[in-house]
């Protein structure tokens, strides 16, 4: 039987011990690997997340007879990856762009929110207002091609 390349890549990436495990602590949940983002078209989603936001494609492999497992993440990030899942059923199709209702789907971070605000506007991304200060940092909201509201945050110094 041919080894599944997806399983091999997941084991390579997430098979390491967590800090809690290294300290001898037992934990049920020890990390986050993937965050699902339902999309209408995986190639279109890759273009947005890669070309507009600058994320890198980590995996793009066949998954089952007709599916692809596609993940993206910030370059060099060790954190969770976003799994761009093709909405292949009526229930998934209805949820595209509305996974978090009218709330933010996820928050990305940056070192310069004002620079990136101007850059995303120049790239044609739908930006929802100007950067503003909050107790935890400076941020602004924007939408992906499907209508999900995303947040770009420059964390406040700690």
Short mmCIF file of N, CA and C in Angstrom, two decimals:
data_model
loop_
_atom_site.label_atom_id
_atom_site.label_comp_id
_atom_site.label_asym_id
_atom_site.label_seq_id
_atom_site.Cartn_x
_atom_site.Cartn_y
_atom_site.Cartn_z
N UNK A 1 0.84 -1.18 0.00
CA UNK A 1 0.00 0.00 0.00
C UNK A 1 0.89 1.25 0.00
N UNK A 2 0.57 2.19 -0.88
CA UNK A 2 1.35 3.42 -1.01
C UNK A 2 1.08 4.33 0.20
N UNK A 3 2.14 4.88 0.83
CA UNK A 3 1.93 5.77 1.98
C UNK A 3 1.18 7.04 1.58
N UNK A 4 0.31 7.50 2.43
CA UNK A 4 -0.46 8.70 2.17
C UNK A 4 0.43 9.92 2.44
N UNK A 5 0.68 10.77 1.40
CA UNK A 5 1.57 11.92 1.60
C UNK A 5 1.02 12.92 2.61
N UNK A 6 -0.29 13.02 2.73
CA UNK A 6 -0.89 13.94 3.69
C UNK A 6 -0.57 13.51 5.12
N UNK A 7 -0.75 12.24 5.41
CA UNK A 7 -0.47 11.73 6.76
C UNK A 7 1.00 11.91 7.09
N UNK A 8 1.88 11.64 6.13
CA UNK A 8 3.31 11.81 6.36
C UNK A 8 3.64 13.27 6.69
N UNK A 9 3.09 14.22 5.93
CA UNK A 9 3.37 15.64 6.17
C UNK A 9 2.82 16.10 7.51
N UNK A 10 1.63 15.63 7.88
CA UNK A 10 1.05 16.01 9.18
C UNK A 10 1.92 15.48 10.31
N UNK A 11 2.36 14.23 10.21
CA UNK A 11 3.21 13.66 11.26
C UNK A 11 4.54 14.40 11.36
N UNK A 12 5.12 14.76 10.21
CA UNK A 12 6.38 15.51 10.22
C UNK A 12 6.21 16.87 10.89
N UNK A 13 5.10 17.52 10.59
CA UNK A 13 4.90 18.88 11.07
C UNK A 13 4.44 18.94 12.52
N UNK A 14 3.56 18.03 12.93
CA UNK A 14 2.94 18.15 14.24
C UNK A 14 3.28 17.01 15.18
N UNK A 15 4.22 16.17 14.83
CA UNK A 15 4.55 15.03 15.67
C UNK A 15 5.50 15.35 16.81
N UNK A 16 5.88 16.59 16.94
CA UNK A 16 6.83 16.98 17.98
C UNK A 16 6.14 17.12 19.33
N UNK A 17 6.91 16.99 20.40
CA UNK A 17 6.37 17.16 21.74
C UNK A 17 6.07 18.62 22.02
N UNK A 18 5.03 18.84 22.81
CA UNK A 18 4.71 20.20 23.26
C UNK A 18 5.56 20.51 24.48
N UNK A 19 5.56 21.78 24.87
CA UNK A 19 6.29 22.18 26.08
C UNK A 19 5.73 21.48 27.31
N UNK A 20 4.40 21.32 27.38
CA UNK A 20 3.78 20.63 28.53
C UNK A 20 4.25 19.18 28.59
N UNK A 21 4.31 18.52 27.44
CA UNK A 21 4.76 17.14 27.42
C UNK A 21 6.23 17.03 27.83
N UNK A 22 7.06 17.98 27.39
CA UNK A 22 8.47 17.96 27.76
C UNK A 22 8.63 18.16 29.26
N UNK A 23 7.73 18.91 29.89
CA UNK A 23 7.78 19.15 31.33
C UNK A 23 7.18 17.99 32.12
N UNK A 24 6.71 16.97 31.42
CA UNK A 24 6.14 15.80 32.09
C UNK A 24 4.68 15.95 32.46
N UNK A 25 4.03 17.00 31.99
CA UNK A 25 2.61 17.20 32.27
C UNK A 25 1.78 16.45 31.24
N UNK A 26 0.66 15.89 31.70
CA UNK A 26 -0.24 15.23 30.77
C UNK A 26 -1.32 16.21 30.36
N UNK A 27 -1.57 16.27 29.06
CA UNK A 27 -2.61 17.16 28.56
C UNK A 27 -3.48 16.40 27.57
N UNK A 28 -4.76 16.78 27.54
CA UNK A 28 -5.65 16.17 26.55
C UNK A 28 -5.44 16.85 25.20
N UNK A 29 -5.54 18.15 25.19
CA UNK A 29 -5.35 18.94 23.98
C UNK A 29 -4.04 19.69 24.14
N UNK A 30 -3.16 19.54 23.15
CA UNK A 30 -1.84 20.16 23.30
C UNK A 30 -1.47 21.08 22.15
N UNK A 31 -2.44 21.45 21.33
CA UNK A 31 -2.12 22.37 20.26
C UNK A 31 -3.27 22.51 19.27
N UNK A 32 -3.08 23.38 18.31
CA UNK A 32 -4.04 23.57 17.22
C UNK A 32 -3.28 23.35 15.92
N UNK A 33 -3.80 22.48 15.08
CA UNK A 33 -3.13 22.16 13.83
C UNK A 33 -3.75 22.89 12.64
N UNK A 34 -5.07 22.80 12.50
CA UNK A 34 -5.75 23.36 11.33
C UNK A 34 -7.00 24.12 11.74
N UNK A 35 -7.29 25.18 11.01
CA UNK A 35 -8.53 25.93 11.16
C UNK A 35 -9.21 25.89 9.79
N UNK A 36 -10.42 25.37 9.74
CA UNK A 36 -11.13 25.21 8.48
C UNK A 36 -11.72 26.51 8.00
N UNK A 37 -11.50 26.81 6.72
CA UNK A 37 -12.14 27.93 6.05
C UNK A 37 -12.85 27.33 4.83
N UNK A 38 -14.17 27.35 4.84
CA UNK A 38 -14.94 26.85 3.71
C UNK A 38 -14.84 27.84 2.56
N UNK A 39 -14.57 27.34 1.36
CA UNK A 39 -14.40 28.21 0.19
C UNK A 39 -15.23 27.69 -0.97
N UNK A 40 -15.57 28.60 -1.87
CA UNK A 40 -16.33 28.22 -3.05
C UNK A 40 -15.44 27.64 -4.14
N UNK A 41 -14.16 28.01 -4.14
CA UNK A 41 -13.22 27.54 -5.15
C UNK A 41 -11.83 27.56 -4.54
N UNK A 42 -11.19 26.41 -4.46
CA UNK A 42 -9.89 26.35 -3.80
C UNK A 42 -8.81 27.14 -4.52
N UNK A 43 -8.82 27.12 -5.84
CA UNK A 43 -7.80 27.88 -6.58
C UNK A 43 -7.96 29.38 -6.37
N UNK A 44 -9.20 29.86 -6.37
CA UNK A 44 -9.48 31.27 -6.10
C UNK A 44 -9.05 31.64 -4.67
N UNK A 45 -9.32 30.75 -3.72
CA UNK A 45 -8.93 31.01 -2.33
C UNK A 45 -7.41 31.04 -2.19
N UNK A 46 -6.72 30.11 -2.84
CA UNK A 46 -5.25 30.11 -2.81
C UNK A 46 -4.73 31.44 -3.34
N UNK A 47 -5.28 31.90 -4.44
CA UNK A 47 -4.82 33.16 -5.03
C UNK A 47 -4.99 34.31 -4.03
N UNK A 48 -6.14 34.39 -3.35
CA UNK A 48 -6.36 35.46 -2.38
C UNK A 48 -5.38 35.36 -1.22
N UNK A 49 -5.33 34.20 -0.59
CA UNK A 49 -4.50 34.07 0.62
C UNK A 49 -3.01 34.17 0.30
N UNK A 50 -2.61 33.73 -0.88
CA UNK A 50 -1.19 33.79 -1.25
C UNK A 50 -0.83 35.16 -1.85
N UNK A 51 -1.58 35.59 -2.85
CA UNK A 51 -1.22 36.81 -3.58
C UNK A 51 -1.60 38.10 -2.83
N UNK A 52 -2.75 38.11 -2.20
CA UNK A 52 -3.21 39.33 -1.53
C UNK A 52 -2.68 39.44 -0.10
N UNK A 53 -2.69 38.30 0.64
CA UNK A 53 -2.27 38.34 2.05
C UNK A 53 -0.82 37.91 2.27
N UNK A 54 -0.20 37.30 1.27
CA UNK A 54 1.20 36.89 1.41
C UNK A 54 1.42 35.61 2.19
N UNK A 55 0.35 34.82 2.40
CA UNK A 55 0.54 33.53 3.08
C UNK A 55 1.16 32.55 2.10
N UNK A 56 1.74 31.48 2.64
CA UNK A 56 2.33 30.47 1.77
C UNK A 56 1.47 29.21 1.78
N UNK A 57 1.45 28.53 0.65
CA UNK A 57 0.76 27.24 0.56
C UNK A 57 1.66 26.21 1.22
N UNK A 58 1.15 25.56 2.24
CA UNK A 58 1.94 24.53 2.94
C UNK A 58 1.67 23.15 2.36
N UNK A 59 0.41 22.88 2.06
CA UNK A 59 0.05 21.59 1.49
C UNK A 59 -0.96 21.81 0.37
N UNK A 60 -0.84 21.05 -0.69
CA UNK A 60 -1.83 21.01 -1.76
C UNK A 60 -1.70 19.62 -2.37
N UNK A 61 -2.41 18.68 -1.76
CA UNK A 61 -2.28 17.27 -2.14
C UNK A 61 -3.65 16.65 -2.36
N UNK A 62 -3.72 15.62 -3.22
CA UNK A 62 -5.00 14.92 -3.40
C UNK A 62 -5.45 14.32 -2.07
N UNK A 63 -6.76 14.33 -1.88
CA UNK A 63 -7.36 13.80 -0.66
C UNK A 63 -8.65 13.12 -1.07
N UNK A 64 -8.61 11.80 -1.18
CA UNK A 64 -9.78 11.09 -1.67
C UNK A 64 -9.85 11.15 -3.18
N UNK A 65 -10.91 10.60 -3.75
CA UNK A 65 -10.99 10.49 -5.21
C UNK A 65 -11.15 11.83 -5.94
N UNK A 66 -11.81 12.82 -5.32
CA UNK A 66 -12.08 14.07 -6.02
C UNK A 66 -11.68 15.31 -5.23
N UNK A 67 -11.06 15.14 -4.09
CA UNK A 67 -10.81 16.28 -3.22
C UNK A 67 -9.32 16.62 -3.14
N UNK A 68 -9.05 17.83 -2.61
CA UNK A 68 -7.68 18.27 -2.36
C UNK A 68 -7.61 18.75 -0.92
N UNK A 69 -6.47 18.51 -0.28
CA UNK A 69 -6.21 19.05 1.05
C UNK A 69 -5.25 20.21 0.83
N UNK A 70 -5.76 21.43 1.05
CA UNK A 70 -4.99 22.64 0.81
C UNK A 70 -4.88 23.41 2.11
N UNK A 71 -3.65 23.73 2.51
CA UNK A 71 -3.46 24.55 3.69
C UNK A 71 -2.53 25.72 3.37
N UNK A 72 -2.79 26.83 4.05
CA UNK A 72 -1.96 28.03 3.93
C UNK A 72 -1.65 28.53 5.33
N UNK A 73 -0.55 29.28 5.45
CA UNK A 73 -0.16 29.85 6.75
C UNK A 73 0.80 31.00 6.50
N UNK A 74 0.94 31.89 7.48
CA UNK A 74 1.96 32.93 7.34
C UNK A 74 3.35 32.32 7.17
N UNK A 75 4.16 32.92 6.32
CA UNK A 75 5.50 32.41 6.06
C UNK A 75 6.29 32.33 7.36
N UNK A 76 6.90 31.17 7.59
CA UNK A 76 7.73 30.96 8.76
C UNK A 76 6.97 30.70 10.05
N UNK A 77 5.65 30.73 10.00
CA UNK A 77 4.84 30.53 11.20
C UNK A 77 4.84 29.06 11.63
N UNK A 78 4.93 28.86 12.93
CA UNK A 78 4.82 27.50 13.47
C UNK A 78 3.42 27.22 13.99
N UNK A 79 2.54 28.21 13.90
CA UNK A 79 1.19 28.08 14.43
C UNK A 79 0.28 27.28 13.53
N UNK A 80 -1.01 27.36 13.79
CA UNK A 80 -1.96 26.57 12.99
C UNK A 80 -1.99 27.03 11.54
N UNK A 81 -2.43 26.11 10.70
CA UNK A 81 -2.59 26.38 9.27
C UNK A 81 -4.07 26.51 8.97
N UNK A 82 -4.40 27.27 7.95
CA UNK A 82 -5.78 27.40 7.50
C UNK A 82 -6.01 26.37 6.41
N UNK A 83 -6.98 25.50 6.64
CA UNK A 83 -7.35 24.48 5.66
C UNK A 83 -8.45 25.04 4.78
N UNK A 84 -8.15 25.24 3.51
CA UNK A 84 -9.11 25.81 2.55
C UNK A 84 -9.93 24.66 1.99
N UNK A 85 -11.11 24.46 2.53
CA UNK A 85 -11.95 23.31 2.23
C UNK A 85 -13.02 23.69 1.20
N UNK A 86 -13.04 22.94 0.11
CA UNK A 86 -14.04 23.14 -0.94
C UNK A 86 -15.42 22.84 -0.38
N UNK A 87 -16.34 23.77 -0.53
CA UNK A 87 -17.73 23.56 -0.07
C UNK A 87 -18.41 22.63 -1.07
N UNK A 88 -18.44 21.35 -0.73
CA UNK A 88 -18.91 20.33 -1.66
C UNK A 88 -20.26 19.72 -1.27
N UNK A 89 -20.99 20.39 -0.40
CA UNK A 89 -22.33 19.92 -0.03
C UNK A 89 -23.21 21.15 0.17
N UNK A 90 -24.52 20.99 0.11
CA UNK A 90 -25.40 22.15 0.32
C UNK A 90 -25.16 22.83 1.68
N UNK A 91 -24.95 22.06 2.73
CA UNK A 91 -24.73 22.66 4.05
C UNK A 91 -23.45 23.48 4.07
N UNK A 92 -22.38 22.96 3.47
CA UNK A 92 -21.12 23.71 3.41
C UNK A 92 -21.27 24.95 2.54
N UNK A 93 -21.96 24.81 1.41
CA UNK A 93 -22.15 25.94 0.51
C UNK A 93 -22.90 27.08 1.19
N UNK A 94 -23.89 26.74 2.02
CA UNK A 94 -24.64 27.77 2.74
C UNK A 94 -23.78 28.48 3.78
N UNK A 95 -22.76 27.80 4.28
CA UNK A 95 -21.90 28.37 5.33
C UNK A 95 -20.74 29.19 4.78
N UNK A 96 -20.46 29.09 3.49
CA UNK A 96 -19.34 29.84 2.91
C UNK A 96 -19.56 31.33 3.15
N UNK A 97 -18.55 31.98 3.72
CA UNK A 97 -18.61 33.40 3.99
C UNK A 97 -19.37 33.76 5.25
N UNK A 98 -19.95 32.77 5.91
CA UNK A 98 -20.74 33.03 7.11
C UNK A 98 -20.39 32.08 8.25
N UNK A 99 -19.19 31.54 8.24
CA UNK A 99 -18.81 30.57 9.27
C UNK A 99 -18.87 31.15 10.67
N UNK A 100 -18.59 32.43 10.81
CA UNK A 100 -18.60 33.07 12.12
C UNK A 100 -19.79 34.03 12.25
N UNK A 101 -20.81 33.85 11.43
CA UNK A 101 -21.95 34.75 11.45
C UNK A 101 -21.50 36.14 11.03
N UNK A 102 -21.80 37.14 11.85
CA UNK A 102 -21.36 38.50 11.54
C UNK A 102 -20.14 38.90 12.37
N UNK A 103 -19.43 37.91 12.89
CA UNK A 103 -18.25 38.16 13.72
C UNK A 103 -16.98 37.88 12.91
N UNK A 104 -15.85 38.24 13.45
CA UNK A 104 -14.55 37.97 12.83
C UNK A 104 -14.29 36.47 12.82
N UNK A 105 -13.86 35.95 11.67
CA UNK A 105 -13.56 34.52 11.57
C UNK A 105 -12.23 34.20 12.24
N UNK A 106 -11.19 35.00 11.98
CA UNK A 106 -9.91 34.82 12.65
C UNK A 106 -9.11 36.11 12.60
N UNK A 107 -8.09 36.18 13.46
CA UNK A 107 -7.24 37.36 13.57
C UNK A 107 -5.83 36.98 13.14
N UNK A 108 -5.29 37.74 12.21
CA UNK A 108 -3.90 37.59 11.78
C UNK A 108 -3.11 38.72 12.43
N UNK A 109 -1.80 38.54 12.57
CA UNK A 109 -0.98 39.59 13.18
C UNK A 109 0.04 40.12 12.18
N UNK A 110 0.50 41.34 12.46
CA UNK A 110 1.48 42.02 11.63
C UNK A 110 2.36 42.89 12.51
N UNK A 111 3.48 43.32 11.97
CA UNK A 111 4.35 44.26 12.68
C UNK A 111 4.02 45.71 12.35
N UNK A 112 3.28 45.95 11.25
CA UNK A 112 2.96 47.32 10.83
C UNK A 112 1.57 47.36 10.21
N UNK A 113 0.56 47.58 11.02
CA UNK A 113 -0.83 47.53 10.56
C UNK A 113 -1.15 48.68 9.60
N UNK A 114 -0.56 49.84 9.79
CA UNK A 114 -0.84 50.96 8.89
C UNK A 114 -0.28 50.70 7.49
N UNK A 115 0.92 50.19 7.40
CA UNK A 115 1.51 49.82 6.11
C UNK A 115 0.65 48.79 5.41
N UNK A 116 0.25 47.75 6.15
CA UNK A 116 -0.50 46.66 5.55
C UNK A 116 -1.92 47.07 5.18
N UNK A 117 -2.49 48.00 5.92
CA UNK A 117 -3.81 48.54 5.56
C UNK A 117 -3.73 49.18 4.17
N UNK A 118 -2.74 50.03 3.96
CA UNK A 118 -2.57 50.69 2.66
C UNK A 118 -2.28 49.68 1.56
N UNK A 119 -1.46 48.68 1.88
CA UNK A 119 -1.09 47.66 0.89
C UNK A 119 -2.31 46.82 0.47
N UNK A 120 -3.11 46.38 1.43
CA UNK A 120 -4.28 45.57 1.09
C UNK A 120 -5.29 46.38 0.27
N UNK A 121 -5.47 47.65 0.62
CA UNK A 121 -6.36 48.51 -0.18
C UNK A 121 -5.85 48.61 -1.61
N UNK A 122 -4.54 48.79 -1.77
CA UNK A 122 -3.94 48.90 -3.10
C UNK A 122 -4.08 47.61 -3.90
N UNK A 123 -4.15 46.48 -3.20
CA UNK A 123 -4.29 45.18 -3.86
C UNK A 123 -5.75 44.85 -4.15
N UNK A 124 -6.66 45.75 -3.81
CA UNK A 124 -8.07 45.55 -4.13
C UNK A 124 -8.85 44.74 -3.10
N UNK A 125 -8.29 44.55 -1.92
CA UNK A 125 -9.00 43.83 -0.86
C UNK A 125 -10.05 44.76 -0.26
N UNK A 126 -11.22 44.21 0.03
CA UNK A 126 -12.29 45.00 0.66
C UNK A 126 -11.93 45.26 2.12
N UNK A 127 -11.49 46.48 2.41
CA UNK A 127 -11.09 46.88 3.75
C UNK A 127 -12.29 47.59 4.40
N UNK A 128 -12.55 47.25 5.65
CA UNK A 128 -13.73 47.76 6.36
C UNK A 128 -13.34 48.84 7.37
N UNK A 129 -12.85 49.95 6.89
CA UNK A 129 -12.49 51.05 7.77
C UNK A 129 -10.99 51.19 7.96
N UNK A 130 -10.64 52.22 8.69
CA UNK A 130 -9.24 52.55 8.96
C UNK A 130 -8.74 51.83 10.21
N UNK A 131 -7.42 51.71 10.35
CA UNK A 131 -6.88 51.12 11.58
C UNK A 131 -7.31 51.92 12.80
N UNK A 132 -7.56 51.21 13.89
CA UNK A 132 -7.93 51.86 15.14
C UNK A 132 -7.23 51.17 16.30
N UNK A 133 -7.07 51.93 17.38
CA UNK A 133 -6.39 51.42 18.57
C UNK A 133 -7.38 50.75 19.51
N UNK A 134 -6.96 49.61 20.06
CA UNK A 134 -7.68 48.87 21.07
C UNK A 134 -6.71 48.58 22.20
N UNK A 135 -7.19 48.19 23.37
CA UNK A 135 -6.25 47.90 24.48
C UNK A 135 -5.20 46.84 24.12
N UNK A 136 -5.52 45.91 23.25
CA UNK A 136 -4.60 44.82 22.92
C UNK A 136 -3.83 45.07 21.63
N UNK A 137 -4.02 46.24 20.98
CA UNK A 137 -3.25 46.55 19.79
C UNK A 137 -4.00 47.42 18.81
N UNK A 138 -3.40 47.61 17.65
CA UNK A 138 -3.99 48.42 16.58
C UNK A 138 -4.42 47.46 15.49
N UNK A 139 -5.63 47.68 14.96
CA UNK A 139 -6.16 46.70 14.00
C UNK A 139 -7.10 47.34 13.00
N UNK A 140 -7.45 46.55 11.97
CA UNK A 140 -8.54 46.89 11.06
C UNK A 140 -9.14 45.58 10.55
N UNK A 141 -10.36 45.68 10.04
CA UNK A 141 -11.08 44.53 9.51
C UNK A 141 -11.09 44.57 7.99
N UNK A 142 -11.19 43.39 7.38
CA UNK A 142 -11.31 43.28 5.93
C UNK A 142 -12.05 41.99 5.61
N UNK A 143 -12.42 41.82 4.35
CA UNK A 143 -13.16 40.62 3.94
C UNK A 143 -12.33 39.79 2.96
N UNK A 144 -12.55 38.47 3.03
CA UNK A 144 -11.99 37.59 2.02
C UNK A 144 -12.97 37.56 0.84
N UNK A 145 -12.65 36.88 -0.26
CA UNK A 145 -13.54 36.89 -1.44
C UNK A 145 -14.93 36.32 -1.18
N UNK A 146 -15.10 35.60 -0.08
CA UNK A 146 -16.38 34.94 0.20
C UNK A 146 -17.22 35.70 1.20
N UNK A 147 -16.69 36.79 1.75
CA UNK A 147 -17.44 37.60 2.68
C UNK A 147 -17.07 37.42 4.14
N UNK A 148 -16.17 36.49 4.45
CA UNK A 148 -15.72 36.32 5.83
C UNK A 148 -15.01 37.59 6.29
N UNK A 149 -15.32 38.02 7.51
CA UNK A 149 -14.64 39.18 8.08
C UNK A 149 -13.38 38.68 8.78
N UNK A 150 -12.24 39.26 8.41
CA UNK A 150 -10.95 38.92 8.99
C UNK A 150 -10.38 40.16 9.67
N UNK A 151 -9.49 39.95 10.61
CA UNK A 151 -8.92 41.04 11.40
C UNK A 151 -7.40 40.99 11.26
N UNK A 152 -6.78 42.14 11.01
CA UNK A 152 -5.32 42.23 11.00
C UNK A 152 -4.91 43.09 12.19
N UNK A 153 -4.14 42.52 13.08
CA UNK A 153 -3.79 43.14 14.36
C UNK A 153 -2.29 43.33 14.49
N UNK A 154 -1.90 44.52 14.90
CA UNK A 154 -0.54 44.79 15.35
C UNK A 154 -0.62 44.78 16.87
N UNK A 155 -0.16 43.68 17.50
CA UNK A 155 -0.32 43.58 18.97
C UNK A 155 0.36 44.73 19.70
N UNK A 156 -0.26 45.14 20.80
CA UNK A 156 0.33 46.17 21.65
C UNK A 156 1.57 45.59 22.33
N UNK A 157 2.57 46.43 22.58
CA UNK A 157 3.76 45.94 23.31
C UNK A 157 3.34 45.42 24.69
N UNK A 158 4.01 44.37 25.14
CA UNK A 158 3.68 43.80 26.45
C UNK A 158 4.68 44.23 27.49
#
